PDB file of C-alpha atoms in Angstrom:
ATOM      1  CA  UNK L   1       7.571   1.691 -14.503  1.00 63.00           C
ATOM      2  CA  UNK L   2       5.966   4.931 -13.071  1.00 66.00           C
ATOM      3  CA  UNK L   3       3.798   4.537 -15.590  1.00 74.00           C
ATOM      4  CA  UNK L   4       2.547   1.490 -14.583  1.00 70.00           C
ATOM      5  CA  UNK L   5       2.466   2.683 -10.911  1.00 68.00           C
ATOM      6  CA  UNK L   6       0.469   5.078 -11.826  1.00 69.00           C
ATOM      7  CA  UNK L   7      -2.277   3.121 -13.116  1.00 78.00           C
ATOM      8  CA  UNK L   8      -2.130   0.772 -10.230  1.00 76.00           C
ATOM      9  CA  UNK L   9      -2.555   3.980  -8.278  1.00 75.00           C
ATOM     10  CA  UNK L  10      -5.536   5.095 -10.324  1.00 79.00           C
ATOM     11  CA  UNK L  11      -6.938   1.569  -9.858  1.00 88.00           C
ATOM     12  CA  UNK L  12      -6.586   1.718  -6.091  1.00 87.00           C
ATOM     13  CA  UNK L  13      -8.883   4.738  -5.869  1.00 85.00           C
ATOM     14  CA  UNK L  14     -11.713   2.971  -8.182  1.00 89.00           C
ATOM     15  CA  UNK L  15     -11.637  -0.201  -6.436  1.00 93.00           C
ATOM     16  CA  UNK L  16     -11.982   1.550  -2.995  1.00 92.00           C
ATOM     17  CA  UNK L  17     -14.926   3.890  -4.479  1.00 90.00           C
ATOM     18  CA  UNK L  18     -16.610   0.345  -5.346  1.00 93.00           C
ATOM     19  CA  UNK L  19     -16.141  -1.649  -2.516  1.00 93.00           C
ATOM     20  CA  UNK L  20     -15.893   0.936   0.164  1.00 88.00           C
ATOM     21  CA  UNK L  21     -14.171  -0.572   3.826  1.00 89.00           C
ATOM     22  CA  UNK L  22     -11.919  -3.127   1.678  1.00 94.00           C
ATOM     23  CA  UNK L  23      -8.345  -3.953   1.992  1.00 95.00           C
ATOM     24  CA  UNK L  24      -5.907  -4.849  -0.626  1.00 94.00           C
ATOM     25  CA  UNK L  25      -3.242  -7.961   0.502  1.00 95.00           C
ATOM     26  CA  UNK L  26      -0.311  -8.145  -1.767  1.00 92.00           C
ATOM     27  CA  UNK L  27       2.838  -9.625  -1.915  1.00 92.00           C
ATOM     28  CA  UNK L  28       5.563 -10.538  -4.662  1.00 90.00           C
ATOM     29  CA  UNK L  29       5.607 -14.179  -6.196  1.00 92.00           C
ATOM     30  CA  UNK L  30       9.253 -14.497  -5.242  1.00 93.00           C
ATOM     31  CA  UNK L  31      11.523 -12.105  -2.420  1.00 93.00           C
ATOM     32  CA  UNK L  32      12.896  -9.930  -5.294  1.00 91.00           C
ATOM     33  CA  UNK L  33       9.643  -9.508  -6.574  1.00 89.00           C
ATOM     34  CA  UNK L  34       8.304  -7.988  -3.256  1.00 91.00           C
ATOM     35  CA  UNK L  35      11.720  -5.846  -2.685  1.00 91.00           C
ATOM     36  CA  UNK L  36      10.731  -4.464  -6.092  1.00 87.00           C
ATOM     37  CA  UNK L  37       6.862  -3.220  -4.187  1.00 88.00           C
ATOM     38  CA  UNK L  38       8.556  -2.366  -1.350  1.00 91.00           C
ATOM     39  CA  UNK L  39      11.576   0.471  -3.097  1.00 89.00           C
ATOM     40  CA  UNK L  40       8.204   1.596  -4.964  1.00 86.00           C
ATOM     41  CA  UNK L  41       5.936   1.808  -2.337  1.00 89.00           C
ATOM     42  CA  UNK L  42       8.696   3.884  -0.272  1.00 91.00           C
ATOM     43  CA  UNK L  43       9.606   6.042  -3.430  1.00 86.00           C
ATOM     44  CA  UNK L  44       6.083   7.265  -3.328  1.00 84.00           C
ATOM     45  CA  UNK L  45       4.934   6.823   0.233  1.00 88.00           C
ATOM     46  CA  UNK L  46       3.920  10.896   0.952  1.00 87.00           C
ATOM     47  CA  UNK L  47       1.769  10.464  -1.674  1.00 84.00           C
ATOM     48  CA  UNK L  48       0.271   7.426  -0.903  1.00 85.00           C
ATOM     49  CA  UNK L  49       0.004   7.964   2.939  1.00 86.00           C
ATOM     50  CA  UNK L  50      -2.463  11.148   2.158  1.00 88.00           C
ATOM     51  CA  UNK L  51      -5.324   8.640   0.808  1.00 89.00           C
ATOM     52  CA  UNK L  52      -4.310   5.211   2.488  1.00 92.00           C
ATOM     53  CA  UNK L  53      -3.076   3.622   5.175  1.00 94.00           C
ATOM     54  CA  UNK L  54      -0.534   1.185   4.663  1.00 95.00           C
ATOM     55  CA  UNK L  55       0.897  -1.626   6.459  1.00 97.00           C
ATOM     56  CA  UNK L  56       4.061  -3.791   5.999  1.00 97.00           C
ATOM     57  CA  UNK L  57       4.640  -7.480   7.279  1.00 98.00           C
ATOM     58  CA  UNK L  58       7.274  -9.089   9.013  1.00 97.00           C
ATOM     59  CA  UNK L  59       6.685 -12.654  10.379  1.00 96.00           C
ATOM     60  CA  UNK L  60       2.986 -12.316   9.499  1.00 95.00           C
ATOM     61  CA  UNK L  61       2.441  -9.285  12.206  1.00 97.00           C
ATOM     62  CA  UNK L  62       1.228  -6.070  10.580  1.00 97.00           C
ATOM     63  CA  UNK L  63       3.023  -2.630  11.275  1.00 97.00           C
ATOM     64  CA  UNK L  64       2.267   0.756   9.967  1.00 96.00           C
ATOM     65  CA  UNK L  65       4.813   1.168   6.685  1.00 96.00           C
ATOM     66  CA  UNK L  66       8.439   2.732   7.138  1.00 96.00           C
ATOM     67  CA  UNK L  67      10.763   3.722   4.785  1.00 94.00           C
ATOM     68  CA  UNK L  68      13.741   1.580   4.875  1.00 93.00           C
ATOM     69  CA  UNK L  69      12.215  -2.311   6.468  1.00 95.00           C
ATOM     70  CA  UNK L  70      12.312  -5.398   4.652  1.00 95.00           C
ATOM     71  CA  UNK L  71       8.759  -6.093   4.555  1.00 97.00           C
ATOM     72  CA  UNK L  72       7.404  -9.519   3.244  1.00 96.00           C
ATOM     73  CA  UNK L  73       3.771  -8.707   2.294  1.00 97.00           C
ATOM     74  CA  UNK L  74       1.602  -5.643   2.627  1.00 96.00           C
ATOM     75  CA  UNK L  75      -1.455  -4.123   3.292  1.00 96.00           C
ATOM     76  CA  UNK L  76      -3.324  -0.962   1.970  1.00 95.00           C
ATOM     77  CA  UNK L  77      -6.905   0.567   3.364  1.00 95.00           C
ATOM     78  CA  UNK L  78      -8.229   3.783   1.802  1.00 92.00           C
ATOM     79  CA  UNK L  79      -8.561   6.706   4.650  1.00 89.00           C
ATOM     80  CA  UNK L  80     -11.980   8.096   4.881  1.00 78.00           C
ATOM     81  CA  UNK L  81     -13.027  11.545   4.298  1.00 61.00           C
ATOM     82  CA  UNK L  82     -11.704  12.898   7.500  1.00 56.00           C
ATOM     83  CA  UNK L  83      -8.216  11.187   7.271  1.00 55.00           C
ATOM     84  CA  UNK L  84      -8.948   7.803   9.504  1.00 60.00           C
ATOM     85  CA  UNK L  85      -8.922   4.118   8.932  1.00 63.00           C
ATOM     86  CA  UNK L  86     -12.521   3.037   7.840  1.00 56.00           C
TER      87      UNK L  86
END
């Protein structure tokens, strides 16, 4: 599994070099599915949150990821160099 992760992480960082200002939409095809992003994203969130912003969703409105909410889809943007949303 963190195996995996970690190429999905590795892929992140290519795609944004390519298409610079582009967001990545995901969700799981079924709830347990997306539980299963969300216990991974929050396992490695401090890592994450030092390259990209992430959002969660709850009743289609985004938020800014926390540890611990049941999200239903989510949302990542890569920070630019100085640590801001492009």
């Amino acid at each position: 599994m963190e195996k995996v992760l970690a190429t999905v992480v590795q892929t992140l960082g290519v795609f944004f070099m390519e298409f610079e200002g582009a967001k990545v939409f995901f969700k799981g095809s079924t709830p347990s599915r997306t539980r299963l992003y969300r216990i991974i994203i929050a396992k490695f969130h401090k890592d994450f949150k030092r390259e990209y912003v992430i959002f969660g969703f709850i009743n289609n409105l985004p938020e800014i990821f926390e540890v611990g909410k049941a999200y239903e889809a989510f949302l990542i943007e890569k920070k630019n160099n100085y640590g801001e949303r492009h």
